[in-house]
Short mmCIF file of C-alpha atoms and ligand atoms in Angstrom, two decimals:
data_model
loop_
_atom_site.label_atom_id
_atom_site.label_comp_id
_atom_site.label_asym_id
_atom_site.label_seq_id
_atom_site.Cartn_x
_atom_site.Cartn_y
_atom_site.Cartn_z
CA UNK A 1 176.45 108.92 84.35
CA UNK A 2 173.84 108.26 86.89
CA UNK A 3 175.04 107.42 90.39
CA UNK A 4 171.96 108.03 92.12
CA UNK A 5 170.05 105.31 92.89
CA UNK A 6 173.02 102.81 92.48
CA UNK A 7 172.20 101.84 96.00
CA UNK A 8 168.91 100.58 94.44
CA UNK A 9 170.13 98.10 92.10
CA UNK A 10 172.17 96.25 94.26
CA UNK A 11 172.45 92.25 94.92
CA UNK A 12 172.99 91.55 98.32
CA UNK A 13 172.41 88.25 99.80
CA UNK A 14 172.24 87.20 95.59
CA UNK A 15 174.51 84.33 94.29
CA UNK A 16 175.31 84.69 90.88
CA UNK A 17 177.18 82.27 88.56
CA UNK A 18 179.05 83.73 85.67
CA UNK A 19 181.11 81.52 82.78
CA UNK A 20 183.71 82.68 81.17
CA UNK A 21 185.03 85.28 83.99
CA UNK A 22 188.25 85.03 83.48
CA UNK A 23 188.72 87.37 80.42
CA UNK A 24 186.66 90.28 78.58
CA UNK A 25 183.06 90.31 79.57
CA UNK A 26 182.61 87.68 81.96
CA UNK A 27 185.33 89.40 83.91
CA UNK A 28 183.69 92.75 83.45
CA UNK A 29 180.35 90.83 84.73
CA UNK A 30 181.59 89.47 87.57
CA UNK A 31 183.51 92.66 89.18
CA UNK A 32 180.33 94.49 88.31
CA UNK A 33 177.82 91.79 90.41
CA UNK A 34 180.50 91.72 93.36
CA UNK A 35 180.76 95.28 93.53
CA UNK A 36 176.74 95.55 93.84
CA UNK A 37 176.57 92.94 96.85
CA UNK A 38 176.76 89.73 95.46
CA UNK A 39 178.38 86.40 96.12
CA UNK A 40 179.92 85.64 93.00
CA UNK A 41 181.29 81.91 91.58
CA UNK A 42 183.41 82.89 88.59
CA UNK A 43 183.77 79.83 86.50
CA UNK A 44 186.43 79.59 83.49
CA UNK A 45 188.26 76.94 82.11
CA UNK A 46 191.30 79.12 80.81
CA UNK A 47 191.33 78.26 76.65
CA UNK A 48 192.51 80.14 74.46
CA UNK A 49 190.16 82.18 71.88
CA UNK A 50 189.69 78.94 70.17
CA UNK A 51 189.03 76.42 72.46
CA UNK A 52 192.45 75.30 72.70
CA UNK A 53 194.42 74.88 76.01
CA UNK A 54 196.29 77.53 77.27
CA UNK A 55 199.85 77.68 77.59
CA UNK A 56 200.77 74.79 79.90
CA UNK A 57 203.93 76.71 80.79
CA UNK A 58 201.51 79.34 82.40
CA UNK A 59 201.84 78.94 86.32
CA UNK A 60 198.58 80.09 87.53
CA UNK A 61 195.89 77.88 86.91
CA UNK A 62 193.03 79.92 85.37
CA UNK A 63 192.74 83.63 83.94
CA UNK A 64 189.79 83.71 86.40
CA UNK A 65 192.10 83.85 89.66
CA UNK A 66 192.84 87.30 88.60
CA UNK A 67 189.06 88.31 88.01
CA UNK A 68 188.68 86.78 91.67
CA UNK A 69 191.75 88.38 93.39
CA UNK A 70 190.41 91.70 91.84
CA UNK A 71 186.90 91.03 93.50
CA UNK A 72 188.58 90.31 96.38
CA UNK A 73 190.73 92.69 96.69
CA UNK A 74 187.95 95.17 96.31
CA UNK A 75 186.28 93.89 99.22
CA UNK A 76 183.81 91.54 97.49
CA UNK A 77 183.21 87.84 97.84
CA UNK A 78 184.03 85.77 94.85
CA UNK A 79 185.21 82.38 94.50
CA UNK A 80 186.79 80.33 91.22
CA UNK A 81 185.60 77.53 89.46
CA UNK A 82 188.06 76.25 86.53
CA UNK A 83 185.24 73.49 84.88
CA UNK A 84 183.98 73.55 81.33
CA UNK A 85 180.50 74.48 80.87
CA UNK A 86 180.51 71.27 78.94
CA UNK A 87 180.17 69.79 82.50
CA UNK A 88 178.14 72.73 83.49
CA UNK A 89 176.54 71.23 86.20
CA UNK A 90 179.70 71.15 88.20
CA UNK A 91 179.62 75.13 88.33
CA UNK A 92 176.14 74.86 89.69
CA UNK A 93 177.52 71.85 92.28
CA UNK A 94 180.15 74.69 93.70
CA UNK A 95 177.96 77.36 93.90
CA UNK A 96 175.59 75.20 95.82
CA UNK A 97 177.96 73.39 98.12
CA UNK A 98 179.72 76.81 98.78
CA UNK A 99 176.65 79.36 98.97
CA UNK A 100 173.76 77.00 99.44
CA UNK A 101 171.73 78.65 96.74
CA UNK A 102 171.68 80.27 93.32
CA UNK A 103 169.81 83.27 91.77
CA UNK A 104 171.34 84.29 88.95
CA UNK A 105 173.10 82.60 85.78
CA UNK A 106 175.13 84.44 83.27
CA UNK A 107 176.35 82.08 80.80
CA UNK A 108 178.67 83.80 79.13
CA UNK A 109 181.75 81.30 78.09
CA UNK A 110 183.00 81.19 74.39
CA UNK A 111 184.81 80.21 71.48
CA UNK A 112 185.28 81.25 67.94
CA UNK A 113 186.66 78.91 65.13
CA UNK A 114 186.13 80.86 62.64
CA UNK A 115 186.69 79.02 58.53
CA UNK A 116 184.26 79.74 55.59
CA UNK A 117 181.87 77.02 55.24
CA UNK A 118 183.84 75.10 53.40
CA UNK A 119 186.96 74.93 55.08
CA UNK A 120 184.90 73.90 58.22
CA UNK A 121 185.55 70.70 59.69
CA UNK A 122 183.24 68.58 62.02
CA UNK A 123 185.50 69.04 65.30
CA UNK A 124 185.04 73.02 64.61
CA UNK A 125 181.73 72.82 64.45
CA UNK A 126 181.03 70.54 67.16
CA UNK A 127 183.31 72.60 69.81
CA UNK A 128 181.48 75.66 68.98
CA UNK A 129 178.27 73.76 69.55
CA UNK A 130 179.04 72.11 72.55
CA UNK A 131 180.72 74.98 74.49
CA UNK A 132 177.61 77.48 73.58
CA UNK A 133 174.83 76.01 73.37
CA UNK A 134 175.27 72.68 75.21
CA UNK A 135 177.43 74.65 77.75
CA UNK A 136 174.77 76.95 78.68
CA UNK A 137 172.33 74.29 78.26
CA UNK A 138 174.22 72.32 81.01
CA UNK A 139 174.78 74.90 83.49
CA UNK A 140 171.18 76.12 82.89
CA UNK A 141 169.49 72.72 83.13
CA UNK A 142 171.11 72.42 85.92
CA UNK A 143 170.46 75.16 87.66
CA UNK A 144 167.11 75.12 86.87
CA UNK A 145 165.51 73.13 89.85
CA UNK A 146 167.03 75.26 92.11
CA UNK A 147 165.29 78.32 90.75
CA UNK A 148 162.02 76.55 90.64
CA UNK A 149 162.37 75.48 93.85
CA UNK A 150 163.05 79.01 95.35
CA UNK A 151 160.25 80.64 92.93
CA UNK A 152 162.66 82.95 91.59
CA UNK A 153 165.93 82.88 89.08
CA UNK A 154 167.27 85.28 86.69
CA UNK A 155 169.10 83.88 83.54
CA UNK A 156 171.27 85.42 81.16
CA UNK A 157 172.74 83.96 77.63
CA UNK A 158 174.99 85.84 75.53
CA UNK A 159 174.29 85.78 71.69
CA UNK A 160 175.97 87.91 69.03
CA UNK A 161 174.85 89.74 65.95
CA UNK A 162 176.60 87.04 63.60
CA UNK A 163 173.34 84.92 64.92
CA UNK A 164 170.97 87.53 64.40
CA UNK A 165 172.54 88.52 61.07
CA UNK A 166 175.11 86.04 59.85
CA UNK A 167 178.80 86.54 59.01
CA UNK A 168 181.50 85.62 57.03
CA UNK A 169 183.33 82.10 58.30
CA UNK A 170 181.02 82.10 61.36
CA UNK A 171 178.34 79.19 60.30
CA UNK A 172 179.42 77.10 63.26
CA UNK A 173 179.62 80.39 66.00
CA UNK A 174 176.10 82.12 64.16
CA UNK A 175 173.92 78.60 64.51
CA UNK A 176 175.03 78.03 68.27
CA UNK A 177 174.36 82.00 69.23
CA UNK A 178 171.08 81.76 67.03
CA UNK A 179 169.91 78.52 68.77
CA UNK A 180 170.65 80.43 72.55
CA UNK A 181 168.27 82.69 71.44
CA UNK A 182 165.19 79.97 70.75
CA UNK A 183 166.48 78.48 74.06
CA UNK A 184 165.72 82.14 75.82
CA UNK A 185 162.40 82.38 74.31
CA UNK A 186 161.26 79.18 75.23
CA UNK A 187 162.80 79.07 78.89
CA UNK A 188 161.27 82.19 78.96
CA UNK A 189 158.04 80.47 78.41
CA UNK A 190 158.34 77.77 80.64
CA UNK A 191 159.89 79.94 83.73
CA UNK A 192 157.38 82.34 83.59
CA UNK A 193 154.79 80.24 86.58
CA UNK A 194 157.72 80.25 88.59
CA UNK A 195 159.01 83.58 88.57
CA UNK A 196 162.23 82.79 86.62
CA UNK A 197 162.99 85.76 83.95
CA UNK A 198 165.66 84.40 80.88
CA UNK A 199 166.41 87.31 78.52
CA UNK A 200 169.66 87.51 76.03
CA UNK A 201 172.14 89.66 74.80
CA UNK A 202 174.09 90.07 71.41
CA UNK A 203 177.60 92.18 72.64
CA UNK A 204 179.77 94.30 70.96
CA UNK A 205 183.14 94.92 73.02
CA UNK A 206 186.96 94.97 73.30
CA UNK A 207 188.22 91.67 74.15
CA UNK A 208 190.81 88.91 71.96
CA UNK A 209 187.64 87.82 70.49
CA UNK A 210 187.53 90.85 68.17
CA UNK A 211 191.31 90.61 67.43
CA UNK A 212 192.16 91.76 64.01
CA UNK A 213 188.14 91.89 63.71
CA UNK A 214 187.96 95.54 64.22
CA UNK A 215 190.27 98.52 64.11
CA UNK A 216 192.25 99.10 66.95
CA UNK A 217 191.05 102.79 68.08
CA UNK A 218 187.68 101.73 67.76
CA UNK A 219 187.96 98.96 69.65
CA UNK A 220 190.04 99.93 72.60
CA UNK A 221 186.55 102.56 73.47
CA UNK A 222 184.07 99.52 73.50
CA UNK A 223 184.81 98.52 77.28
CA UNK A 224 183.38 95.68 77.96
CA UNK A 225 181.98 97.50 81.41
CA UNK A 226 179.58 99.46 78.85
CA UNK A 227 177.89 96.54 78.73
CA UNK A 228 177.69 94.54 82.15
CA UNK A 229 175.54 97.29 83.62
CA UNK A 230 172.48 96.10 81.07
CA UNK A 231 173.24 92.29 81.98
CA UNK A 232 172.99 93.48 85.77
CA UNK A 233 169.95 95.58 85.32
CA UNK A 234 168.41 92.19 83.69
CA UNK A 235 169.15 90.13 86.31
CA UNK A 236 167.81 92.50 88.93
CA UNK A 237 164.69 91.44 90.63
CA UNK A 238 163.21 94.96 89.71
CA UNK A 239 163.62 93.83 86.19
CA UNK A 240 160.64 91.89 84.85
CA UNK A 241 161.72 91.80 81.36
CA UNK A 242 161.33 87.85 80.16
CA UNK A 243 162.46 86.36 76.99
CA UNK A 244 164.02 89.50 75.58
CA UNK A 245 167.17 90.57 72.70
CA UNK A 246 168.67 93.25 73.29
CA UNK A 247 172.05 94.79 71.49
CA UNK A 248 174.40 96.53 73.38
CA UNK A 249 178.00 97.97 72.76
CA UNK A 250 179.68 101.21 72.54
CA UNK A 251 177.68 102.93 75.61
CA UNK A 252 174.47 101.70 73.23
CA UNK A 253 171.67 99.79 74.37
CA UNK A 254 168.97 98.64 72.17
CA UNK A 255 165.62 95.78 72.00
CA UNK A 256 165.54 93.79 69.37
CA UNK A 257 162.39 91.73 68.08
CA UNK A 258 160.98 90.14 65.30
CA UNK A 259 159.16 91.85 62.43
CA UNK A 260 156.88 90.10 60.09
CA UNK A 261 155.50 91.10 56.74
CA UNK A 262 151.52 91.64 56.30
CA UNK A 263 151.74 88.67 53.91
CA UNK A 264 149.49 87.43 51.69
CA UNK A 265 147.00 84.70 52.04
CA UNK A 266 145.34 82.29 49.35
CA UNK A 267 142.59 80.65 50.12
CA UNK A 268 143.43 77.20 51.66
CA UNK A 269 140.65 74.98 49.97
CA UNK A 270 142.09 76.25 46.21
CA UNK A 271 144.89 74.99 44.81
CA UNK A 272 148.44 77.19 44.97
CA UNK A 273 150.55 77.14 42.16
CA UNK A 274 154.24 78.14 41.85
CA UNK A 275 153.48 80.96 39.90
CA UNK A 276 150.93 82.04 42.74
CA UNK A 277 153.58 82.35 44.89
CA UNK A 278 155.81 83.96 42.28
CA UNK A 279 153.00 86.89 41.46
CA UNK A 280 152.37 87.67 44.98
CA UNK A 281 156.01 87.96 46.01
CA UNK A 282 156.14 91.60 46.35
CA UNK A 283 153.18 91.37 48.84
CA UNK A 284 154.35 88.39 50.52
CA UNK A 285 157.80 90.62 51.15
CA UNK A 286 156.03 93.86 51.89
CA UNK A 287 156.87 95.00 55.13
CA UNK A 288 154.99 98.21 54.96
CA UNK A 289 152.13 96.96 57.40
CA UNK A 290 155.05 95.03 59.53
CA UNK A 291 153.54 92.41 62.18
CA UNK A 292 155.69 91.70 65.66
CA UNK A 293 154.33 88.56 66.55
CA UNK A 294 155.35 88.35 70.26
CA UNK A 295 154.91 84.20 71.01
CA UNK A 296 153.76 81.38 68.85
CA UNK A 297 150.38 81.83 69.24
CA UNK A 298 150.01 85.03 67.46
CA UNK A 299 152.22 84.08 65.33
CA UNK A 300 149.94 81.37 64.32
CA UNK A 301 146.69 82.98 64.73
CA UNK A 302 146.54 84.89 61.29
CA UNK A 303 147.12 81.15 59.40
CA UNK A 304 143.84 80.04 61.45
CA UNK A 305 142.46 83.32 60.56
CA UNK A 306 143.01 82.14 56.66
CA UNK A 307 141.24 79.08 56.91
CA UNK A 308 138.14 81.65 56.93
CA UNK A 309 139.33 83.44 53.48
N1 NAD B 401 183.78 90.45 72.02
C1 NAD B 401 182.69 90.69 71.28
O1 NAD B 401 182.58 91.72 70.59
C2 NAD B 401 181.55 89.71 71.27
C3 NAD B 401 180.60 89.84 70.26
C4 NAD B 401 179.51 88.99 70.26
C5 NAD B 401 179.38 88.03 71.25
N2 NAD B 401 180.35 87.90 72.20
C6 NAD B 401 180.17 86.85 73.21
O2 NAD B 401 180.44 87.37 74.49
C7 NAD B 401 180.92 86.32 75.33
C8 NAD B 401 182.21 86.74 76.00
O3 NAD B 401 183.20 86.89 75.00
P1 NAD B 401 184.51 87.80 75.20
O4 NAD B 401 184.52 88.74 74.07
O5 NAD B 401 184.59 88.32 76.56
O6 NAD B 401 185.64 86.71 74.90
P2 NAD B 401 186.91 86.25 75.75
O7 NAD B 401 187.63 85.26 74.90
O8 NAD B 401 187.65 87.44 76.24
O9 NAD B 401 186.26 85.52 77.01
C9 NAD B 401 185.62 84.28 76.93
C10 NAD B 401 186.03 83.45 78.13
O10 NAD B 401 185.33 82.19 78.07
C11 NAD B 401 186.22 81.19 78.54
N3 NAD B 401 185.82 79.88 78.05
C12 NAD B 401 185.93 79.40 76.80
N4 NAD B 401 185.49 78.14 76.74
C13 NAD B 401 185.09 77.81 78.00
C14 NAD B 401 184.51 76.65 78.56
N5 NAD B 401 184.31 75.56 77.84
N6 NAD B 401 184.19 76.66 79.87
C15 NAD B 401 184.41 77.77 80.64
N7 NAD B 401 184.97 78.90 80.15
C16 NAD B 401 185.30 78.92 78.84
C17 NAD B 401 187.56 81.62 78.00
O11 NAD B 401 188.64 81.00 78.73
C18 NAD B 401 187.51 83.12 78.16
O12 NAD B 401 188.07 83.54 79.39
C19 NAD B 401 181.05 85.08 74.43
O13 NAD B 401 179.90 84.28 74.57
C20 NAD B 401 181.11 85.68 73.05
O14 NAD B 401 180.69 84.75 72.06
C21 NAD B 401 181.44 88.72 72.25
#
């Protein structure tokens, strides 16, 4: 482990929200961003892995009063907020009223409600939707001026590889994390002028949300702090990476982008015929001469380019 230059990456005078702090890797974020300098507003609303409200006979009020007392006790500066990112702006309302400013967003917060498809009832779906994607749409949108406004903002959404790749009795968790990641690419797009850098990760790490997911001895090594170090390297102002996927779990850190096939064009005056489509399928599924279209426009530019065939 490198030590070095950990006086490099540091975040002093750096606000930085983070959702879900109270358990697994928002906790793991937090103490990690404290520990390097910065103020810290550790939102979490206390639920259990579900959504569902935590045992009302607890007497603390949040999970994230321990992630703060930690902090504190370290001799870092963080303070609690116990909203739902489904009012996300109210996080953002804190960290302003308390810190005056905001530079870095970690949305992190979430639920699974996991049911094959068709066991899956509107409420579970809806939850799911509304605490991942609206949440971090919320807490994004709303810090989002404020970043403008200062010319500068790092922000950080947490996918998973059931969006990437799918996974059994996850159609409600795999849509949300899949639609974070068209929400990174195009806030990546539009931050870009004012110096506001949104990238994304897909985890992998002990917490209750891999509960009976994974055996035990594997998952007791996949620390959740073998991942924060990536989400703070992201967020550092060194780091110019924008609109980025990366996986990361295990002590393993990797990009992810999209690959396209060379494909196979007819020319767009003629006539295309199903059985076209069926005799060219090995070419259109040919990945031998892959493409990795990086934004929209080249992704579009080889359909122009047919127009010519
Ligand atoms: N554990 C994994 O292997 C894994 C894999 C892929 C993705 N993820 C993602 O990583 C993130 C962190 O998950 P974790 O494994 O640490 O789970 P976790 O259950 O330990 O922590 C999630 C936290 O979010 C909080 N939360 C839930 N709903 C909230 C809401 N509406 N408002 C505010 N806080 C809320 C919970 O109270 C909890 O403390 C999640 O987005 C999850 O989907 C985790």
């Amino acid at each position: 482990m490198n030590n070095s230059t950990e006086n490099r990456y540091r975040f002093d005078g750096k606000v930085v929200v983070v959702t879900g702090a109270g358990n697994g890797l928002g906790r793991s974020h937090a103490k990690l961003f404290a520990s390097l300098g910065a103020r810290v507003v550790a939102n979490d609303l206390g639920v259990n892995r579900d959504g569902s409200a935590a045992d009302s006979s607890a007497i603390r009020q949040s999970p994230v009063d321990d992630t703060v007392a930690e902090i504190t006790a370290a001799g870092g500066l963080a303070v609690a907020n116990y909203d739902s990112v489904e009012v996300g702006e109210r996080i953002i309302e804190q960290a302003m009223d308390q810190f005056g400013q905001i530079d870095v967003v970690v949305n992190n917060a979430g639920i699974i409600r996991d049911k094959s498809f068709h066991k899956m009832e509107l409420e579970d779906w809806q939850l799911v939707q509304r605490v991942h994607l609206e949440g971090a749409y919320r807490v994004t949108r709303a810090a989002w001026p404020h970043l403008r406004d200062q010319g500068a903002g790092k922000v950080l959404f947490t996918a998973s590889a059931s969006g990437l790749y799918g996974n059994f009795g996850q159609a409600n968790y795999s849509a949300a994390k899949a639609g974070l990641f068209g929400l990174t690419r195009t806030l990546a797009v539009e931050g870009a002028a004012k110096n506001i850098q949104c990238n994304i990760i897909a985890p992998m790490l002990d917490s209750r949300m891999l509960e009976g997911l994974m055996p035990d001895e594997y998952r007791k090594q996949m620390k959740p702090e073998l991942v924060s170090p990536l989400a703070a390297f992201l967020c550092h102002d060194e780091c110019l990476e924008n609109g980025s996927l990366y996986e990361v779990g295990a002590g393993w850190y990797a990009k992810v982008r999209w690959q396209r096939s060379d494909g196979f064009g007819m020319p767009p005056a003629e006539e295309v015929s199903v059985a076209d489509i069926a005799e060219n399928w090995t070419a259109i599924n040919n990945f031998e001469q892959a493409h990795f279209p990086k934004d929209t426009l080249e992704a579009g530019s080889i359909m122009l380019q047919n127009l010519n065939r």
